[in-house]
Coordinates of C-alpha atoms in Angstrom, one line a residue:
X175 CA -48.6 -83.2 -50.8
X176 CA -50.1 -86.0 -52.3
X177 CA -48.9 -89.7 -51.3
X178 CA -46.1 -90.9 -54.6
X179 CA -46.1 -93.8 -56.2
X180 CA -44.0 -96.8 -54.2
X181 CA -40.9 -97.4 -56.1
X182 CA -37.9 -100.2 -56.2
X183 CA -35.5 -97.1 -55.6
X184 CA -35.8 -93.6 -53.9
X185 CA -32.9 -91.7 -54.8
X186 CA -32.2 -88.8 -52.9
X187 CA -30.3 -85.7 -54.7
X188 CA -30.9 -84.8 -58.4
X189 CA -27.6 -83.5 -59.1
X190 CA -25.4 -85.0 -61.4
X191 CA -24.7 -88.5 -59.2
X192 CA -28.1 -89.1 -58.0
X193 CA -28.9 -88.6 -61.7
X194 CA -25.9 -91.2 -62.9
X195 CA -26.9 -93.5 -60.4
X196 CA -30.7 -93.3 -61.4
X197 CA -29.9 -93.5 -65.1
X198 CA -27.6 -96.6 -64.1
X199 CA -30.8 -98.3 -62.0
X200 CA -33.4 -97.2 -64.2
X201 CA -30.8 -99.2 -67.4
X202 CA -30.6 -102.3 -65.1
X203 CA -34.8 -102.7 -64.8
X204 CA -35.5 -100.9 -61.6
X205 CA -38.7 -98.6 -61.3
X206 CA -36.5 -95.1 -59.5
X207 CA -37.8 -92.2 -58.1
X208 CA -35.7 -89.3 -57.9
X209 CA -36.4 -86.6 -55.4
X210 CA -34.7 -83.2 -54.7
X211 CA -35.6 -80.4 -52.1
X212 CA -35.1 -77.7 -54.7
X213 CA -34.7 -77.9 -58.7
X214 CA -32.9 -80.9 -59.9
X215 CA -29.5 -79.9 -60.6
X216 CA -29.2 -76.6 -59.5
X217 CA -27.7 -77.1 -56.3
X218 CA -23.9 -78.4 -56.4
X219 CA -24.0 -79.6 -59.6
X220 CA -25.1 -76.2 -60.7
X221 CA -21.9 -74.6 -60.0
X222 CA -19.4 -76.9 -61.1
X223 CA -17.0 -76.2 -64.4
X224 CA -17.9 -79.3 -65.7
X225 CA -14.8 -81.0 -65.6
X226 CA -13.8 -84.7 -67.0
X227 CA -10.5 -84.8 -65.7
X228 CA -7.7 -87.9 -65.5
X229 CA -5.0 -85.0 -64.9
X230 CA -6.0 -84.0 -61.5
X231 CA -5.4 -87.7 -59.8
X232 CA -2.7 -89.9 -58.4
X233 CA -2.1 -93.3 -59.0
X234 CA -5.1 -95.1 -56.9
X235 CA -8.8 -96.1 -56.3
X236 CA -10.1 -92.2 -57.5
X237 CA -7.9 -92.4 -60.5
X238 CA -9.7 -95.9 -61.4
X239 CA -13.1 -94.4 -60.8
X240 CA -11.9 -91.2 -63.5
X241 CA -11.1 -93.2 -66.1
X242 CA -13.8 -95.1 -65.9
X243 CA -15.9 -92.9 -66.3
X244 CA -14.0 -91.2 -68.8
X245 CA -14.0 -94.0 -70.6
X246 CA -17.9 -94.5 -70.7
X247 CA -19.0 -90.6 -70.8
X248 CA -18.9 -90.4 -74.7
X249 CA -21.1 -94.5 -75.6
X250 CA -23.3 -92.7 -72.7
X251 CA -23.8 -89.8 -74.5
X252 CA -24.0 -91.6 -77.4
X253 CA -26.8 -93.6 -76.0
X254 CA -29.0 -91.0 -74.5
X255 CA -29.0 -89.4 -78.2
X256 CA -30.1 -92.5 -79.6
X257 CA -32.9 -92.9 -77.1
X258 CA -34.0 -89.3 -76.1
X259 CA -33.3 -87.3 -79.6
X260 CA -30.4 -84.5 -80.1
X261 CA -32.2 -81.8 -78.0
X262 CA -32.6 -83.7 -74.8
X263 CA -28.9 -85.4 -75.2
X264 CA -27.3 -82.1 -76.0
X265 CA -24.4 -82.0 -73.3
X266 CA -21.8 -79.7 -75.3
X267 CA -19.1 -82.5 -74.8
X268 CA -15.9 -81.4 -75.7
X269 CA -12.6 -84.1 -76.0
X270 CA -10.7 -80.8 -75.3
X271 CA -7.4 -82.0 -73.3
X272 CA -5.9 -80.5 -70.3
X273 CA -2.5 -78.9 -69.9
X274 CA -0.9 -78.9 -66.0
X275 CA 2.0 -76.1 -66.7
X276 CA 4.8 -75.3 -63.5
X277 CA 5.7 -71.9 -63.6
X278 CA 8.3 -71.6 -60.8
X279 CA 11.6 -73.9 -60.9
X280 CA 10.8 -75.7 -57.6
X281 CA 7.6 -77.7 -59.4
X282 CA 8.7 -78.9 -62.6
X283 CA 10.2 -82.3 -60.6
X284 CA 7.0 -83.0 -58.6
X285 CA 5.1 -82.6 -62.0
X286 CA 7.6 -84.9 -63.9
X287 CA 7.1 -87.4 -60.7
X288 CA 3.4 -87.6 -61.2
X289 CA 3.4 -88.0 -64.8
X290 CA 5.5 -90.6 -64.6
X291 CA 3.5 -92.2 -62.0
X292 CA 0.2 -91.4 -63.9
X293 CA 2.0 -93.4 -67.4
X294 CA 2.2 -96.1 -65.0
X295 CA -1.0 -96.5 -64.3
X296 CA -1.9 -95.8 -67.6
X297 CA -2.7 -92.7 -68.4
X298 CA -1.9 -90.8 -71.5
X299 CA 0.6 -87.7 -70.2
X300 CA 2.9 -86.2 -72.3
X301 CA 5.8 -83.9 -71.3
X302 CA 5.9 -81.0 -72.7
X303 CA 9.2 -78.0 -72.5
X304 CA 8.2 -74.2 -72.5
X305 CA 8.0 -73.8 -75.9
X306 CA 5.9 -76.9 -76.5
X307 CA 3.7 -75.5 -74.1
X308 CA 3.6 -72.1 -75.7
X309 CA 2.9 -73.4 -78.9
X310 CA -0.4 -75.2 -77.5
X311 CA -1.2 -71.9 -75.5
X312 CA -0.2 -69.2 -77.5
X313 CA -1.1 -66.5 -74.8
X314 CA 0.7 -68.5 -71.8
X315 CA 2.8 -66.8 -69.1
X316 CA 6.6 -66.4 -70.3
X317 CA 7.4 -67.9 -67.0
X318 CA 6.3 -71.5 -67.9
X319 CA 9.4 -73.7 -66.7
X320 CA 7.4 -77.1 -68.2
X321 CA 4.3 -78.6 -68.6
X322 CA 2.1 -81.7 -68.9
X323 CA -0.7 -82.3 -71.6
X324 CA -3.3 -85.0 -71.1
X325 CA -5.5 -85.5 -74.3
X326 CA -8.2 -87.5 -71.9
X327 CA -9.2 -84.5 -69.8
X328 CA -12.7 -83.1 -71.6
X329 CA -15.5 -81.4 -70.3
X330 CA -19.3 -80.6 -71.0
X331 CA -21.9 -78.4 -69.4
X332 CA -23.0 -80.1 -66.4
X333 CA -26.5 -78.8 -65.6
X334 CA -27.3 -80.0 -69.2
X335 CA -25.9 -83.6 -68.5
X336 CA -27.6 -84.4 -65.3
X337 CA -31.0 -83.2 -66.9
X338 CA -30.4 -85.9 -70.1
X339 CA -29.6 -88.5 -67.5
X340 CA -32.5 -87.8 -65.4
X341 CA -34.8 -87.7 -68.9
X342 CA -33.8 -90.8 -69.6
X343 CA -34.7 -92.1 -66.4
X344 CA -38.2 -91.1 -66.9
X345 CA -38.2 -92.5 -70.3
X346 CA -38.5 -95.7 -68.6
X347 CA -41.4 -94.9 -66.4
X348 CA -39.1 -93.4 -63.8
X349 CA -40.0 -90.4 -61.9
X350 CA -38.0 -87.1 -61.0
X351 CA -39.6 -84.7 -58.3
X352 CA -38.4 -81.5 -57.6
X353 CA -39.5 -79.2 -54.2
X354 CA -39.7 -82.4 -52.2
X355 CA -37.1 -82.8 -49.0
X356 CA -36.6 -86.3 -47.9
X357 CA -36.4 -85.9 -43.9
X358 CA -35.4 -89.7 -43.3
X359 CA -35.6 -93.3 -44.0
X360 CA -38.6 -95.9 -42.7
X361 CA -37.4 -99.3 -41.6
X362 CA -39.8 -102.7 -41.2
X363 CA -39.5 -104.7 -37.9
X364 CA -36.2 -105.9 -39.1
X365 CA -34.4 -103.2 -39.3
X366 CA -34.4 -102.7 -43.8
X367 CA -35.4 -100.4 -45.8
X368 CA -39.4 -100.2 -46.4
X369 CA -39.8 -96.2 -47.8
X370 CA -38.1 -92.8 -47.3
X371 CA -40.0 -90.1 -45.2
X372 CA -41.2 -87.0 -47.2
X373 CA -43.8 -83.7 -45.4
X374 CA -46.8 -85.4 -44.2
X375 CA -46.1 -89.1 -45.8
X376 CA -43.9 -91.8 -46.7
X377 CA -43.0 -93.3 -49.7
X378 CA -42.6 -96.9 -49.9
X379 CA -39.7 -98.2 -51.4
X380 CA -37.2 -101.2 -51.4
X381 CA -34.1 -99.0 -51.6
X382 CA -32.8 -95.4 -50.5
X383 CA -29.7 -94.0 -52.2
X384 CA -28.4 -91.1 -50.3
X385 CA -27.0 -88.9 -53.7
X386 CA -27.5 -85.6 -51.5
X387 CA -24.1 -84.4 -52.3
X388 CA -23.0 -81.8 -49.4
X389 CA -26.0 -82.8 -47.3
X390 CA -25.4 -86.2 -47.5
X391 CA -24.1 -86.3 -44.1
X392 CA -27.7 -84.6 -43.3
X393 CA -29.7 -87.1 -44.7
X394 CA -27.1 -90.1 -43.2
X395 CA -27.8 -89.1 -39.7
X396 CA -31.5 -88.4 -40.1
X397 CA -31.1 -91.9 -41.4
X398 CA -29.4 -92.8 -38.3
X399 CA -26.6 -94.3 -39.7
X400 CA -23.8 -91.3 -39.8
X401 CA -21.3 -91.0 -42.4
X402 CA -18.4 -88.3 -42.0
X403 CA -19.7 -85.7 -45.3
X404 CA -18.5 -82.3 -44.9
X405 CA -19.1 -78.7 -47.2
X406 CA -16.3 -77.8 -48.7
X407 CA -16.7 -74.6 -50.4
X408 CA -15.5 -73.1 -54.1
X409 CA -15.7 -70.2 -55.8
X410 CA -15.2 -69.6 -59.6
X411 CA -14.9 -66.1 -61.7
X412 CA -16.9 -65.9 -65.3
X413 CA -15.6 -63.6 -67.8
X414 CA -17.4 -62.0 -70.5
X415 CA -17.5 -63.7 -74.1
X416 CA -13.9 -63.3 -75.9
X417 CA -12.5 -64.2 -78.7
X418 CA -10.4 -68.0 -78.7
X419 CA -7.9 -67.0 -75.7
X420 CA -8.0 -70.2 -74.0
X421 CA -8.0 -73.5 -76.1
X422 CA -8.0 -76.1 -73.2
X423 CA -8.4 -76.5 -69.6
X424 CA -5.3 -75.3 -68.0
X425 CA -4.1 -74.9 -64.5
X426 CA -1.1 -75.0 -62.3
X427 CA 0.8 -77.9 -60.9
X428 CA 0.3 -77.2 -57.7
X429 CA -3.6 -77.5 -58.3
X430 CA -3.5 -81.2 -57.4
X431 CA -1.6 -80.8 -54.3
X432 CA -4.9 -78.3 -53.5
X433 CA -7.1 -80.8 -54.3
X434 CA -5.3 -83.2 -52.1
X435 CA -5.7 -81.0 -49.4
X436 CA -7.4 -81.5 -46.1
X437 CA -6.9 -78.1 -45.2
X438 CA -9.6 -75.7 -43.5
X439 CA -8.2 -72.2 -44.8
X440 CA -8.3 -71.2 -48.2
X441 CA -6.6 -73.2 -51.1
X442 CA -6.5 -71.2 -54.2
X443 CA -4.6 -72.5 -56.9
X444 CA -5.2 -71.4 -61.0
X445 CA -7.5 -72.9 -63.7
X446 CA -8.0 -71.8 -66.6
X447 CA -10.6 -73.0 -69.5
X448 CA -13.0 -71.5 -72.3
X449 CA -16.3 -72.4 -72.6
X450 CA -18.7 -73.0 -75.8
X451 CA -19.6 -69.7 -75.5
X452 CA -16.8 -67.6 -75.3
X453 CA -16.3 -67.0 -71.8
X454 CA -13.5 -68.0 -70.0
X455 CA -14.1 -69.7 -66.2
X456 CA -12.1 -69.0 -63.5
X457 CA -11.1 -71.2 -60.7
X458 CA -9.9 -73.1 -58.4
X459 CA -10.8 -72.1 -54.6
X460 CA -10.9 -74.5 -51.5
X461 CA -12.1 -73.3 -48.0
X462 CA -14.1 -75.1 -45.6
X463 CA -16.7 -72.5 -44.4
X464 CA -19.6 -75.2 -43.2
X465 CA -22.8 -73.8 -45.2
X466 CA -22.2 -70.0 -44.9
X467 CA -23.0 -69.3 -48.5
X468 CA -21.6 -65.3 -48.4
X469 CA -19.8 -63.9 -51.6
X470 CA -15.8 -63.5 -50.6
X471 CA -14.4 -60.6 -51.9
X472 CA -10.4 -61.8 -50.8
X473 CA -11.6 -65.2 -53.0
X474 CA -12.3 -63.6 -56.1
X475 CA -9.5 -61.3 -56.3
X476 CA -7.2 -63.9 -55.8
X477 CA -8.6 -66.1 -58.2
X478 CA -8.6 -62.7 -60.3
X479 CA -4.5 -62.5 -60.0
X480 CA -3.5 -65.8 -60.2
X481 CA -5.4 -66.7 -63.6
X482 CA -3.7 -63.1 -64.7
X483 CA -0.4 -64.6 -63.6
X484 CA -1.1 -68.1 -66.1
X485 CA -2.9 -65.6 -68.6
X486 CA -1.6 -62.2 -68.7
X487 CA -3.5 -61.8 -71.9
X488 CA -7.2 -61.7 -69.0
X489 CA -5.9 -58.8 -67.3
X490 CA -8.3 -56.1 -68.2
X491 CA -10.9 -58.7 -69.3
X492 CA -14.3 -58.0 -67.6
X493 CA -15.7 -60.0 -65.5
X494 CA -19.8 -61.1 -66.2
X495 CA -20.1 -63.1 -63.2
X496 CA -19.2 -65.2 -60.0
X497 CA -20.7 -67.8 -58.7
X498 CA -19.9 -70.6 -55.4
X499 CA -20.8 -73.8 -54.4
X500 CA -20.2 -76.8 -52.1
X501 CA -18.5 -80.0 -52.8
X502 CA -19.2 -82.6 -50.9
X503 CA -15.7 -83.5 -48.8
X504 CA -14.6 -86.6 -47.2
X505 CA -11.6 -86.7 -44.8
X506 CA -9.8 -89.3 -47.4
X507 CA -10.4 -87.9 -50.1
X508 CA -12.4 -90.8 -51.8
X509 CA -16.3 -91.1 -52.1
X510 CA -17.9 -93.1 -50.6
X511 CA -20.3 -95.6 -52.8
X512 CA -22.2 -98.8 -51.5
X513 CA -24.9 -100.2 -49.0
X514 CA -24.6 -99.2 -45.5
X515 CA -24.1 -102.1 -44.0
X516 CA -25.7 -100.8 -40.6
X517 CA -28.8 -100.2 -42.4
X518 CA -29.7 -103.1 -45.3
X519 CA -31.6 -100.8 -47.9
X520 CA -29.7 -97.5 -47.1
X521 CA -27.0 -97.0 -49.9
X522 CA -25.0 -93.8 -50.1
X523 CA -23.3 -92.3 -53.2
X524 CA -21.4 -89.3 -52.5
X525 CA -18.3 -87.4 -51.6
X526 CA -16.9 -87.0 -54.8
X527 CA -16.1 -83.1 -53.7
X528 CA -15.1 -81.2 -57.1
X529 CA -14.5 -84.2 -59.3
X530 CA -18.6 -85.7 -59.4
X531 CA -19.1 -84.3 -63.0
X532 CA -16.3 -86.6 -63.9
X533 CA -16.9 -89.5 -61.7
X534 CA -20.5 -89.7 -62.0
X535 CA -20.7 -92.5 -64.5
X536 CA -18.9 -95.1 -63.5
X537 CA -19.9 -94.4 -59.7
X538 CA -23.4 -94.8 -61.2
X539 CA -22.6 -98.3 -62.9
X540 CA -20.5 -99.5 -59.6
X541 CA -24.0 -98.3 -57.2
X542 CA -26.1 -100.7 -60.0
X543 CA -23.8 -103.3 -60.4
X544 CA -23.6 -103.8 -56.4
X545 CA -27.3 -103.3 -55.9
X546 CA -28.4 -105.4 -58.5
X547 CA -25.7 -108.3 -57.8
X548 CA -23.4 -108.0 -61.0
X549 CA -19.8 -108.7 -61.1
X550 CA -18.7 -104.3 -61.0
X551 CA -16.0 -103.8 -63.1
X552 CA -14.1 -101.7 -60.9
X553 CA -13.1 -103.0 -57.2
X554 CA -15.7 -101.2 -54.5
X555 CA -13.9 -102.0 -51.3
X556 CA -11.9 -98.2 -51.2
X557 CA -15.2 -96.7 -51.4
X558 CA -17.4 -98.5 -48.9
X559 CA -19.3 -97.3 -46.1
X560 CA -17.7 -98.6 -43.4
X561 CA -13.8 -97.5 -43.6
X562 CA -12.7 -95.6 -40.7
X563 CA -12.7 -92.0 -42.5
X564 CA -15.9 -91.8 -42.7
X565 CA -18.4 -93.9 -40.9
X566 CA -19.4 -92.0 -37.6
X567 CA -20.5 -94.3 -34.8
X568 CA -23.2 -96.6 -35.2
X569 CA -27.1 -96.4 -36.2
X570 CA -29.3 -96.1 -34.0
X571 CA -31.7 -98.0 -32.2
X572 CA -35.0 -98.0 -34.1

């Protein structure tokens, strides 16, 4: 491979964060390189549903980060049109709402807990009574007890989102290299950032963001400064085109409780949601399987009955596909977004498990606002480095 171009920024991981964080660096003046070891965003970000969810979250420092970036998702796909034409801005955005529907007695006080709590902290969540929810769903489940709807949730095509960010990026002279593995970080005499290690060479650099998503924790300890980022794999069902069945994202209440979960076993809870195409996707699965990429029959068919138990209307409905991924996991939950402080020069910018298509904007603008020394608008401290969930040990001597 032939020695790249020296760059103010290496980021590492083209999916959907490492491209928000490079559109972010590349908007605040920095010259960014973005490198992947296979095609830029066909790795996690590949196999994600797209969602832009404020449904899915308590009250807390996650919640803040979603509607933030809820918030700036459509001016940022405004902007990219006005600076990279329709075609390379098409993201198929759609504003579409999400409904959270309890279907057994025992659920419908949790859900009325949390969307009290979630008016609180101000988000829009209207309670809705069987019928209500019928009405919005005409081909619901009979056995709806209640239901939530949140106008904010939306959702676009995520491959097609990371590929306008990273086009923007090299609008401004940036660069985006696919097929190149970064195997660790180079440090000067003082222990900083100088370059990022690539086959055969280095790249110099002033700053390395580690956007590697579930190989993040890879990259950390090659990096020698170890941060606790685990697989966490999901599996989602694609039927073929149908008719309008499905006018919104829907799922069950007990879907946030799954994504809550710490668990190692399976977690499979129901989601529900068309796509601009016609076909309907099929989630949500939870099982922490380390990298072991093998299809799971038992996954499938139980993500096959439980969306037939929200939708009796799919029962029948062929299936064209399925498809699995991992999320990047962190034991609490929150990702983890900031400089290392073991390492000046080695920021990291991941653990956002199934929620990054949502999150990536705003943990974009909070990794440029640090790096570049601007007041961010949200508070960083719940995602640094160095809380005791995730840091692991300390780097190593050099």
């Amino acid at each position: 491979m032939g020695r790249i171009e020296s760059a103010d920024v290496v980021v590492v991981g083209a999916g959907i964060i490492g491209a928000a964080c490079a559109e972010a660096l590349s908007a605040a003046g920095l010259r960014v390189l973005v490198l992947d070891r296979g095609a830029p965003a066909a790795a996690t970000t590949a196999s994600g549903e797209g969602n832009v969810l404020v449904s899915d979250k308590g009250p807390g420092p996650e919640l803040d980060l979603a509607v933030a970036s809820r918030r700036r998702w459509p001016d940022l796909i405004d902007s990219l049109r006005e600076e990279l034409g329709d075609e390379l801005a098409r993201v198929e955005w759609e504003p579409k709402g999400g409904l959270m529907v309890a279907t057994e007695p025992e659920a419908v006080g949790p859900l009325a807990a949390l969307t009290r709590a979630q008016r609180a902290a101000g988000i829009e969540a209207v309670d809705l009574d069987a019928a209500a929810a019928r009405d919005m769903e005409p081909h619901l489940t009979e056995r709806v007890e209640a239901a939530a709807h949140y106008p904010e949730d939306a959702q676009l095509q995520p491959v097609l989102a990371a590929m306008a960010l990273l086009a923007a990026v090299r609008a401004r002279g940036g660069e985006v290299r696919g097929g190149v593995e970064a195997h660790g970080v180079v440090y000067d005499p003082g222990g900083a950032v100088c370059g990022v290690r690539v086959d055969g060479d280095a790249i110099p650099c002033g700053a390395v963001v580690n956007a590697c998503g579930p190989w993040a924790g890879h990259l950390s300890v090659a990096a020698g400064a170890p941060v606790e980022v685990l697989p966490r794999r999901g599996m989602v069902l694609v039927t073929a085109p149908l008719p309008p069945v499905v006018r919104r994202k829907v799922y069950a209440a007990d879907y946030v409780a799954a994504v809550a979960s710490g668990a190692v076993d399976l977690q499979v809870s129901p989601v529900v949601e068309s796509t601009a195409t016609g076909t309907v996707l099929i989630g949500s699965s939870r099982r922490r399987v380390g990298f072991d990429d093998a299809l799971e029959v038992e996954v499938l068919q139980r993500l096959a009955r439980s969306a037939i138990a929200l939708f009796p209307v799919l029962s029948g409905v062929p299936v064209m596909r399925a498809y699995g991924g991992f999320r990047p996991y962190t034991p609490d939950h929150l990702p983890v977004i900031g400089e290392d402080p073991r390492t000046p020069g080695l920021w990291h910018a991941t653990g956002h498990e199934g929620a990054g298509i949502g999150l990536a904007p705003a943990t974009g603008r909070l990794l440029a606002d640090l790096m570049c020394g601007r007041e961010p608008e949200l508070d960083a401290m719940p995602f640094r480095v160095d809380r005791p969930a995730v840091i692991v040990g300390s780097a190593v001597e050099r």
